Short mmCIF file of C-alpha atoms in Angstrom, two decimals:
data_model
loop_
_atom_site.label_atom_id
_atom_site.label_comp_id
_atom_site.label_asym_id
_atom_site.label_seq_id
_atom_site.Cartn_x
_atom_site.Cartn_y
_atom_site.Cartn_z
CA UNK A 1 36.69 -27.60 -29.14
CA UNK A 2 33.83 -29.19 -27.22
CA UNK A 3 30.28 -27.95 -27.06
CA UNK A 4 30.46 -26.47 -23.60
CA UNK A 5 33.67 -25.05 -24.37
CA UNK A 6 31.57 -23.16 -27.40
CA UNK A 7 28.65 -22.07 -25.16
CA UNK A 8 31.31 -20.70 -22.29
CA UNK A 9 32.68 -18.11 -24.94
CA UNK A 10 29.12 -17.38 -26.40
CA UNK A 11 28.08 -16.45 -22.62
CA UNK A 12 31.29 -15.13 -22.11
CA UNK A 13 31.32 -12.72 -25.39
CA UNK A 14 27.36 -11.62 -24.34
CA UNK A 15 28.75 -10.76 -21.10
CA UNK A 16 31.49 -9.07 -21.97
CA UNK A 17 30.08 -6.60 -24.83
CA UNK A 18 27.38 -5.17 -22.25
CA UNK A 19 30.54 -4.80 -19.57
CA UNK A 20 28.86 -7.22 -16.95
CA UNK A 21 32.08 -8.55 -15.73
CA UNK A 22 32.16 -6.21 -12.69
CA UNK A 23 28.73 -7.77 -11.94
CA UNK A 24 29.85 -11.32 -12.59
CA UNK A 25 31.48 -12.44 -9.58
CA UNK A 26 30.53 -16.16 -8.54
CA UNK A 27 29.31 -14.90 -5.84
CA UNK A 28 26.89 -12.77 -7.82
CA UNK A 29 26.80 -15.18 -10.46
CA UNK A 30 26.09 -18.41 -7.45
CA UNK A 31 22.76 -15.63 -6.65
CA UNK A 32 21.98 -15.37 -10.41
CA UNK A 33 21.73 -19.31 -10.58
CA UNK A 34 19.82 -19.58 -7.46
CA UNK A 35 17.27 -16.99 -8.89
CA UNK A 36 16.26 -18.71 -12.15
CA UNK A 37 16.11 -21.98 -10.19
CA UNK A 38 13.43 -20.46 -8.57
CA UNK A 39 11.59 -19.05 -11.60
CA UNK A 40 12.05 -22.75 -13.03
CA UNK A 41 10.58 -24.59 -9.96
CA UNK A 42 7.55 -21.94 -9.67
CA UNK A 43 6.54 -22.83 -13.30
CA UNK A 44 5.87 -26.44 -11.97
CA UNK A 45 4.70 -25.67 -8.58
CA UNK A 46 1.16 -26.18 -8.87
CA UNK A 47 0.87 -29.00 -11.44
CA UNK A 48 0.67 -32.56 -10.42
CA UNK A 49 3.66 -34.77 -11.23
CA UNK A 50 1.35 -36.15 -14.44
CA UNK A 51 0.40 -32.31 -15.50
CA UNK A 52 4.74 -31.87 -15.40
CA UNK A 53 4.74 -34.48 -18.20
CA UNK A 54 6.25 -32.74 -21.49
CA UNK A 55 2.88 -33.98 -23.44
CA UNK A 56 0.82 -32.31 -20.91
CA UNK A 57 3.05 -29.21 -21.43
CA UNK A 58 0.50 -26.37 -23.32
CA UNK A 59 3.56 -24.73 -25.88
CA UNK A 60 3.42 -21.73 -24.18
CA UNK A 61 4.10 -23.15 -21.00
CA UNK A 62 6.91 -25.74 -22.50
CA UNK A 63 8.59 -22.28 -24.16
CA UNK A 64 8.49 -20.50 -20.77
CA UNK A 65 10.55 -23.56 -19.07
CA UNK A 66 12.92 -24.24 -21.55
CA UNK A 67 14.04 -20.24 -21.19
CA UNK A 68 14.35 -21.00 -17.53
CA UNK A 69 15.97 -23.92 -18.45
CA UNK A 70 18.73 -21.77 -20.70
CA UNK A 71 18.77 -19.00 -17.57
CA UNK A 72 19.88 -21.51 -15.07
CA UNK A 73 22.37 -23.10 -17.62
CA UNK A 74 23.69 -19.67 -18.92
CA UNK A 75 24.83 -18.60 -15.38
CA UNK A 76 26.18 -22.17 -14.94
CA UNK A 77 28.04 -21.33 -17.85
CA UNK A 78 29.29 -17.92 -16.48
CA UNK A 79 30.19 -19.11 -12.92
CA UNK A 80 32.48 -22.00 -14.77
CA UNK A 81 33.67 -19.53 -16.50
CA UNK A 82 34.72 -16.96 -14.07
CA UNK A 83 35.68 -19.91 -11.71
CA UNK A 84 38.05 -21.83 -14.47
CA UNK A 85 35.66 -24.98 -13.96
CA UNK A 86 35.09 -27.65 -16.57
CA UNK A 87 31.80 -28.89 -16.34
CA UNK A 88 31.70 -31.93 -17.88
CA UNK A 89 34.78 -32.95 -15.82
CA UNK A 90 32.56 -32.35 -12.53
CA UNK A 91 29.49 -34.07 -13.86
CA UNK A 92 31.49 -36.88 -14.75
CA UNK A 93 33.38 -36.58 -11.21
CA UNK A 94 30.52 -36.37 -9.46
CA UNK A 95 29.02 -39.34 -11.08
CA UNK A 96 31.73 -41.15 -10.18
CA UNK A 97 31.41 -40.32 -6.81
CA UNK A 98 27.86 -41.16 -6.40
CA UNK A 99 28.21 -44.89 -8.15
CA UNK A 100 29.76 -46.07 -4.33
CA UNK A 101 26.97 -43.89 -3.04
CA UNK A 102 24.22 -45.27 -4.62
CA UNK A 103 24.71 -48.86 -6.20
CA UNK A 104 23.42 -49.69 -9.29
CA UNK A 105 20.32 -52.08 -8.93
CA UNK A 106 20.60 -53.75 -12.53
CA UNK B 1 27.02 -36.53 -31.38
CA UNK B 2 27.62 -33.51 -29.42
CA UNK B 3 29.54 -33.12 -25.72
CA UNK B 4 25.79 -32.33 -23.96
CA UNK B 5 24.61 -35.09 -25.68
CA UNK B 6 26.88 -37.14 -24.48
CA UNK B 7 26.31 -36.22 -20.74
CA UNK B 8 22.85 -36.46 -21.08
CA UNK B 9 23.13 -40.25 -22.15
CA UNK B 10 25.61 -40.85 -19.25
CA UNK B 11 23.11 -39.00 -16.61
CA UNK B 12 20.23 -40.99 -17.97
CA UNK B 13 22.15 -44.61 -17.96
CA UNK B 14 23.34 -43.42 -14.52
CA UNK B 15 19.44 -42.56 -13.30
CA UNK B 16 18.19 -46.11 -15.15
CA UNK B 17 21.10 -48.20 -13.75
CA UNK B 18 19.44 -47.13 -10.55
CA UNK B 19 15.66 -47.26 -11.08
CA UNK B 20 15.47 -43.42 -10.74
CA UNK B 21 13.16 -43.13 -13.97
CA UNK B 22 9.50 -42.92 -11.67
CA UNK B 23 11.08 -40.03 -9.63
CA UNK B 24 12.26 -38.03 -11.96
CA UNK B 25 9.20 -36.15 -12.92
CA UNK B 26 9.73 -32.62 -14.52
CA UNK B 27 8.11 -31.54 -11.14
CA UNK B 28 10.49 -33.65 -9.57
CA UNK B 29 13.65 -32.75 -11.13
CA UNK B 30 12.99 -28.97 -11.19
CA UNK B 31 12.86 -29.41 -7.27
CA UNK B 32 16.00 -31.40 -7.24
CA UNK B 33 17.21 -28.69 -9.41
CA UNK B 34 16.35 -25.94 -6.93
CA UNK B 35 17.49 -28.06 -4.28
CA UNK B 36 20.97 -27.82 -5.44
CA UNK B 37 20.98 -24.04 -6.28
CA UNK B 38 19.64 -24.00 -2.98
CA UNK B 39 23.02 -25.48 -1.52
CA UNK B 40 25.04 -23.50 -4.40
CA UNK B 41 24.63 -19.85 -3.05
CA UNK B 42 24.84 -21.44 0.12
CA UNK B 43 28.50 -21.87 -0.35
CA UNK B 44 29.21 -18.18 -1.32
CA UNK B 45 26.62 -16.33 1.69
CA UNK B 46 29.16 -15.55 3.65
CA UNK B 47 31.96 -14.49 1.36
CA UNK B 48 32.15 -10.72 0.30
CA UNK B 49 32.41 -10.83 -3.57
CA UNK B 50 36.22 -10.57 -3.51
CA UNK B 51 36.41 -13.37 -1.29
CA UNK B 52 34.24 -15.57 -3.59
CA UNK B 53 36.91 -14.86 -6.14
CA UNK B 54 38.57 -18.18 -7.48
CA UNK B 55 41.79 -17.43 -6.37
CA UNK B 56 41.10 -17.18 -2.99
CA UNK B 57 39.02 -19.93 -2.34
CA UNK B 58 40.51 -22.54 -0.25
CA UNK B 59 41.16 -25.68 -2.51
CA UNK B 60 38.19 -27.83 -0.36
CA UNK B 61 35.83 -25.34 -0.79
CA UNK B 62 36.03 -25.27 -4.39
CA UNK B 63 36.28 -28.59 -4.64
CA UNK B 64 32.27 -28.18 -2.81
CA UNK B 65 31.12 -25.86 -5.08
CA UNK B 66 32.40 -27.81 -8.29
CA UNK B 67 30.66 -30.40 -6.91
CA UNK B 68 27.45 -28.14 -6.35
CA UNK B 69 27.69 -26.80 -9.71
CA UNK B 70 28.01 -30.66 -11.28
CA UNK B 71 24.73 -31.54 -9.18
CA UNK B 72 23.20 -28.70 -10.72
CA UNK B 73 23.93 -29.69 -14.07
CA UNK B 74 23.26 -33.34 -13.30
CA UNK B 75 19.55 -32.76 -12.91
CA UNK B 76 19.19 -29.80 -15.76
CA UNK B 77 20.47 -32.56 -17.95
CA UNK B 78 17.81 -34.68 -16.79
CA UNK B 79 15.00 -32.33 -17.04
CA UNK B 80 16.22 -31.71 -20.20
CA UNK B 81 16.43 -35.34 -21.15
CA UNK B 82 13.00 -36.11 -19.80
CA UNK B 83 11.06 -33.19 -21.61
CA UNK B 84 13.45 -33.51 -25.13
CA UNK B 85 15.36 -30.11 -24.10
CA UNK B 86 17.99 -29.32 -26.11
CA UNK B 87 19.99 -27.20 -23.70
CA UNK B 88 22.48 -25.78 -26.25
CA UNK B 89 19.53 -24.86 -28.39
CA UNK B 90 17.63 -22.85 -25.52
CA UNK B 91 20.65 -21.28 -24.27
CA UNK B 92 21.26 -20.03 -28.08
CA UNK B 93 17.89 -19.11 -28.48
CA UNK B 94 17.68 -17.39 -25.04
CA UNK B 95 21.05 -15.27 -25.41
CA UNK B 96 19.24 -14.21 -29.18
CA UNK B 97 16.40 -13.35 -27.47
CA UNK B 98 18.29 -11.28 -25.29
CA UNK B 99 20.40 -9.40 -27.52
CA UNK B 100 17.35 -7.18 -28.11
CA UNK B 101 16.75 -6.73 -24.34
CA UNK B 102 19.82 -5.58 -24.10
CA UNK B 103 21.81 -3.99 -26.51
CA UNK B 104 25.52 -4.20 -26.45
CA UNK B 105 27.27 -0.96 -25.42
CA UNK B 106 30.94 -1.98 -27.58
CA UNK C 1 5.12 -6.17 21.78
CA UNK C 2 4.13 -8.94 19.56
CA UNK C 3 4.97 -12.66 18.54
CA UNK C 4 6.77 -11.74 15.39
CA UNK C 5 8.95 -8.56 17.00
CA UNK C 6 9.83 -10.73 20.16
CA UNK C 7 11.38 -13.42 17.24
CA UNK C 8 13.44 -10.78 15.75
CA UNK C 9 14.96 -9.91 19.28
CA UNK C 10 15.73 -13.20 20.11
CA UNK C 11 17.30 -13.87 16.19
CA UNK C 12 19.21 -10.36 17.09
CA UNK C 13 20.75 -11.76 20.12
CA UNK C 14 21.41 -14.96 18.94
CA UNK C 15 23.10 -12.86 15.87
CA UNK C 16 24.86 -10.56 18.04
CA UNK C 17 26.18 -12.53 20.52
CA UNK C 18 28.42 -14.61 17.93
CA UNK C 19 29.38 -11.11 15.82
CA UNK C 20 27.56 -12.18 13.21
CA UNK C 21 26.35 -8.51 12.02
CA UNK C 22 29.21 -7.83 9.97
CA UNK C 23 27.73 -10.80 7.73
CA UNK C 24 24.67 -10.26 7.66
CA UNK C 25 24.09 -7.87 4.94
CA UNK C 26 20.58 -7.67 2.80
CA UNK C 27 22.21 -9.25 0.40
CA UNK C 28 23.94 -12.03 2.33
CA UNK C 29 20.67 -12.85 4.47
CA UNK C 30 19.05 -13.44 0.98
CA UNK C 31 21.02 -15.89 -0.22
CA UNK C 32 20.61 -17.49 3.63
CA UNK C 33 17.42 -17.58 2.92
CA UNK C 34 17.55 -19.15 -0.76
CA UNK C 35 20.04 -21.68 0.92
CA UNK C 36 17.26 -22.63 3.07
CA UNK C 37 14.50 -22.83 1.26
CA UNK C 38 16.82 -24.65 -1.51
CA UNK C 39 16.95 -27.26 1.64
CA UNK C 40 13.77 -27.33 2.35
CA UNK C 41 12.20 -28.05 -1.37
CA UNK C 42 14.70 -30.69 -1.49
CA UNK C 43 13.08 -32.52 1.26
CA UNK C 44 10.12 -32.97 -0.61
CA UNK C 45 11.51 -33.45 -4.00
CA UNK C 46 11.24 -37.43 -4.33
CA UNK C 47 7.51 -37.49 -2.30
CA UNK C 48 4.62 -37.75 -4.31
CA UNK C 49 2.12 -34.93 -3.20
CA UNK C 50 0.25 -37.72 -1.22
CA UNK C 51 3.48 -38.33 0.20
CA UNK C 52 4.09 -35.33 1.04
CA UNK C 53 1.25 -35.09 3.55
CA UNK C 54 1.84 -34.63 7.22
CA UNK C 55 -0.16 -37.85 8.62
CA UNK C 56 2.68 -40.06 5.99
CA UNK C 57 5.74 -38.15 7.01
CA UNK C 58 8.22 -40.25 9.00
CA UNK C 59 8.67 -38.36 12.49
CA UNK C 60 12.21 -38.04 11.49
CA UNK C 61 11.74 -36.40 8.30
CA UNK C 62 9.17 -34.20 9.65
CA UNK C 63 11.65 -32.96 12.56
CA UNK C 64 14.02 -32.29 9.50
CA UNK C 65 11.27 -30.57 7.44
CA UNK C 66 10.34 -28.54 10.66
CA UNK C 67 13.95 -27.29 11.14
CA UNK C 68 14.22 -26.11 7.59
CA UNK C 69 11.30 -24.40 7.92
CA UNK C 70 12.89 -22.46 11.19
CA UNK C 71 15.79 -21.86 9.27
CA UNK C 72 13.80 -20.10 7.01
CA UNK C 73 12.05 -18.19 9.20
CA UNK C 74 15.13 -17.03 11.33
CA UNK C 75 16.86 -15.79 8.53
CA UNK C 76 13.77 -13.85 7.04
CA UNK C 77 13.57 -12.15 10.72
CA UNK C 78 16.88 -11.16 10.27
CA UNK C 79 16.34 -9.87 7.13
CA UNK C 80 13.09 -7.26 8.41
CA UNK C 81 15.68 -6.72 11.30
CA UNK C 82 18.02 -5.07 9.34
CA UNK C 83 16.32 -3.53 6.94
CA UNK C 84 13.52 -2.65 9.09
CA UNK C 85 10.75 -4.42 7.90
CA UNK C 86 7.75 -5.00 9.82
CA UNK C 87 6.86 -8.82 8.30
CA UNK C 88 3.28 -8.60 9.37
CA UNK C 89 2.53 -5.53 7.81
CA UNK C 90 3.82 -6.52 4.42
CA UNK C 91 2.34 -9.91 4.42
CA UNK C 92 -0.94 -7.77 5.04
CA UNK C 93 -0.21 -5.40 2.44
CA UNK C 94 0.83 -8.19 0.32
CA UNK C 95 -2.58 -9.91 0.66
CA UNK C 96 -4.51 -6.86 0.32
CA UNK C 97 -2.59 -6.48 -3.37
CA UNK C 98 -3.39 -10.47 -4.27
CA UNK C 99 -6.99 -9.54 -3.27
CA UNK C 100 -7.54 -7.60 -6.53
CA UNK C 101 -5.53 -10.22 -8.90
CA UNK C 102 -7.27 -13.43 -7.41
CA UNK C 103 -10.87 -12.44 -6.98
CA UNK C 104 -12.67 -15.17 -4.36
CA UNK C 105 -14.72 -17.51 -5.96
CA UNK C 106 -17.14 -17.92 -2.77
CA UNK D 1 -4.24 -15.76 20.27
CA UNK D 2 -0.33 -14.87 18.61
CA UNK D 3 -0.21 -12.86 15.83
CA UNK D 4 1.44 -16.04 13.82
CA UNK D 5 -1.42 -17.57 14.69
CA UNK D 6 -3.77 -14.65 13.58
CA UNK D 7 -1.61 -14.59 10.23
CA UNK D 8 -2.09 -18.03 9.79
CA UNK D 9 -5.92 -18.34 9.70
CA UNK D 10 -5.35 -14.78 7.37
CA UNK D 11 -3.61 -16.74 4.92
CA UNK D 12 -5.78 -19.77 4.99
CA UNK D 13 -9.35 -17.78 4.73
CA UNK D 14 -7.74 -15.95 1.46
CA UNK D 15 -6.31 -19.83 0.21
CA UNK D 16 -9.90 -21.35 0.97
CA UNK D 17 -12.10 -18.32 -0.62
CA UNK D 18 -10.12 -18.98 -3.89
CA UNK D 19 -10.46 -23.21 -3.50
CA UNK D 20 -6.56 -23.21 -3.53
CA UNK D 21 -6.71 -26.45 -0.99
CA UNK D 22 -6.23 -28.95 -3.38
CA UNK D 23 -2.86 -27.05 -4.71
CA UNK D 24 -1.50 -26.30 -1.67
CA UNK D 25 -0.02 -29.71 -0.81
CA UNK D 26 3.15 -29.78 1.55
CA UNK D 27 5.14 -30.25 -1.32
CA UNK D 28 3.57 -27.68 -3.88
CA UNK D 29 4.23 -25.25 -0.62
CA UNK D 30 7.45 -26.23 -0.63
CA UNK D 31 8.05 -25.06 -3.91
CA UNK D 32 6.44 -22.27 -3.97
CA UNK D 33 9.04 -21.13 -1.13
CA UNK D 34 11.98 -21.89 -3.26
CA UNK D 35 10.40 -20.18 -6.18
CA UNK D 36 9.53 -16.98 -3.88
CA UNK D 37 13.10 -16.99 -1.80
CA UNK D 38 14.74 -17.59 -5.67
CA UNK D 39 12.97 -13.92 -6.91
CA UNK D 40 14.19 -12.46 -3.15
CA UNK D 41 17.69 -13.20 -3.91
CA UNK D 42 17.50 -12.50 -7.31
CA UNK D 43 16.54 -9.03 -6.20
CA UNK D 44 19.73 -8.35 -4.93
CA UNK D 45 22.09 -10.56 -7.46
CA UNK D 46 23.89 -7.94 -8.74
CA UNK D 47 23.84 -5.06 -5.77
CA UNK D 48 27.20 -5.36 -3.72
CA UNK D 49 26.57 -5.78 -0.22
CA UNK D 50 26.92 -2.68 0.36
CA UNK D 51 24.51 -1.42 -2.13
CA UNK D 52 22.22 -3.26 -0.65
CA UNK D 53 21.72 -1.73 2.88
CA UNK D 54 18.53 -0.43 3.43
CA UNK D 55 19.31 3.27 3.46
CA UNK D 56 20.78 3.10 -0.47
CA UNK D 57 17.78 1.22 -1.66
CA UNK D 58 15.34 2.81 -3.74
CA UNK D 59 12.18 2.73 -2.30
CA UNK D 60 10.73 1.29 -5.64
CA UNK D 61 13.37 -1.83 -4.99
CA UNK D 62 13.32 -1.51 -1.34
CA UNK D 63 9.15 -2.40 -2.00
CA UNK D 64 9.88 -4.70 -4.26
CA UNK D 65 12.14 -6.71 -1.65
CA UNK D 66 9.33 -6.34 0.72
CA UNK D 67 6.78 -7.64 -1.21
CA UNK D 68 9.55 -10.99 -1.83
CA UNK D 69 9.85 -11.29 1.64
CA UNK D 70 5.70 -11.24 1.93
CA UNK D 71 5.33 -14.11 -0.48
CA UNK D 72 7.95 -16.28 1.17
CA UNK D 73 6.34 -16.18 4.83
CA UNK D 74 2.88 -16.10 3.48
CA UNK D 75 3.94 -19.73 1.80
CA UNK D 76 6.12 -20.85 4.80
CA UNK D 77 2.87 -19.84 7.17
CA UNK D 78 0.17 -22.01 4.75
CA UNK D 79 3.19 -24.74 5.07
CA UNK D 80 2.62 -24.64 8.56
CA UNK D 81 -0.93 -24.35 8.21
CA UNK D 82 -1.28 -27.65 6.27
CA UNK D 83 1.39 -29.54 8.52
CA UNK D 84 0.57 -28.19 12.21
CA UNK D 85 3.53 -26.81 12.35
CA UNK D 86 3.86 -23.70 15.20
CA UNK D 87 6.70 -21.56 13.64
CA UNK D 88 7.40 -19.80 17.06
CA UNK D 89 8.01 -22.82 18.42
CA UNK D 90 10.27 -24.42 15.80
CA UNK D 91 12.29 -21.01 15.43
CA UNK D 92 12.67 -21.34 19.26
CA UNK D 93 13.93 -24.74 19.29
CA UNK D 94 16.33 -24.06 15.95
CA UNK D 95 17.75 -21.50 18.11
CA UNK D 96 18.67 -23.82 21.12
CA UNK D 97 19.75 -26.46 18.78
CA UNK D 98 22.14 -24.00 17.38
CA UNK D 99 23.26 -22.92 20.92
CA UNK D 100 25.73 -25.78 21.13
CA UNK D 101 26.89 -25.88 17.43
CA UNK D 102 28.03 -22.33 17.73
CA UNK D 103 28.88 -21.14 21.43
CA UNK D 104 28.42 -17.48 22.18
CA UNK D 105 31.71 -15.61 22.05
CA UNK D 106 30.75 -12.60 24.50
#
């Protein structure tokens, strides 16, 4: 069983043991992503592009975006979940998609 | 090597092949990552949460949010990539973390 | 009757006039106005900050940044319309409370 | 003088008396949007929509929500500070834009 597949039931089983599946509708779950994209794009909004570098990164400040990372990916995890989606087959569709989109330069 | 592993190589030779390397800034890709949140709840506004259910999504609009939810993941495995994020590791680390915050009720 | 109460009206009738009310619900006007705003970072998210200033926007991409922006906007009206909000009071009020957290420097 | 425009200077005095200028680049603003708009929605993530009309809200959350809403047009109105942007006028010409994408039904 793949790595994803692991993390879906890990989410799933957290989820389900605190009875948040009433809660977890995609729609809900689409709002729950939005929201932690947020908190993860205010964490960079006032550094420059060079201050965003992970060397830059104070530890406290690397921690603090690598849980909003894990927020954003955890509600990923429940809306594929909830939704039947496999998402590495979508990455890997959507890559697909985008190589006629945007040819390769080398 | 693991499955996110694995799509994090394919994301990065897709972003190289491509030239992509100078805008993809943490900055940058947490944007990019909003961005496509951004266009994720988007998809569900108008639904009630019944009607955001998987069943009764019309097969094209699924098809649009799969491919919302693969952009999504496209750039978190690139922030990840870029700032050496190991996104099974934070999401493990985050759902610990949360266990505490909130206590199961069965 | 001021600026910002006049632009709820004329959101309201533009609203109204297409039976839109039965949509737009707090919670469905929020995720408009994520969806937007998801839009609008994502026109800036492969600019540079120097980019990103308004003498070196094309006048094309500035039309495009200006309509996100409305978009925005109109949604946010709707928002204080239905839940009775009075926007320029609370961004007051909101200033007033920033006052004591960011103390001016001159 | 419009009470936008009355905001607007508001917003840049209390910017400029804490030297925020050099931060508040068009596409730092940007962000800063996204990241406000992404803690609006996540207010009401898990409400139904019902639950979230504005006679069922707490007045703690219902504050809360009002304070989100604050932040988002206090960023949008510095975005239009530092672009010359009139939001009346952009709102207004949205609106007409969207006139012939969705014709009135009554």
């Amino acid at each position: 069983m793949g790595e994803l597949e692991d993390l879906r039931l890990e989410t799933r089983a957290f989820a389900e043991a605190r009875d948040w599946g009433r809660f977890h509708t995609p729609k809900n779950l689409a709002m729950a992503i939005a929201g932690e994209a947020g908190e993860l794009v205010a964490e960079f909004r006032w550094l420059t592009p060079e201050e965003s570098d992970g060397d830059r990164l104070t530890p406290e400040h690397r921690r603090a975006i690598e849980f909003e990372m894990a927020d954003v990916l955890i509600f990923l995890l429940r809306l594929g979940d909830v939704l039947d989606v496999d998402l590495a087959d979508v990455v890997r569709a959507k890559l697909a998609a985008n190589e006629n989109r945007f040819p390769p330069v080398h």
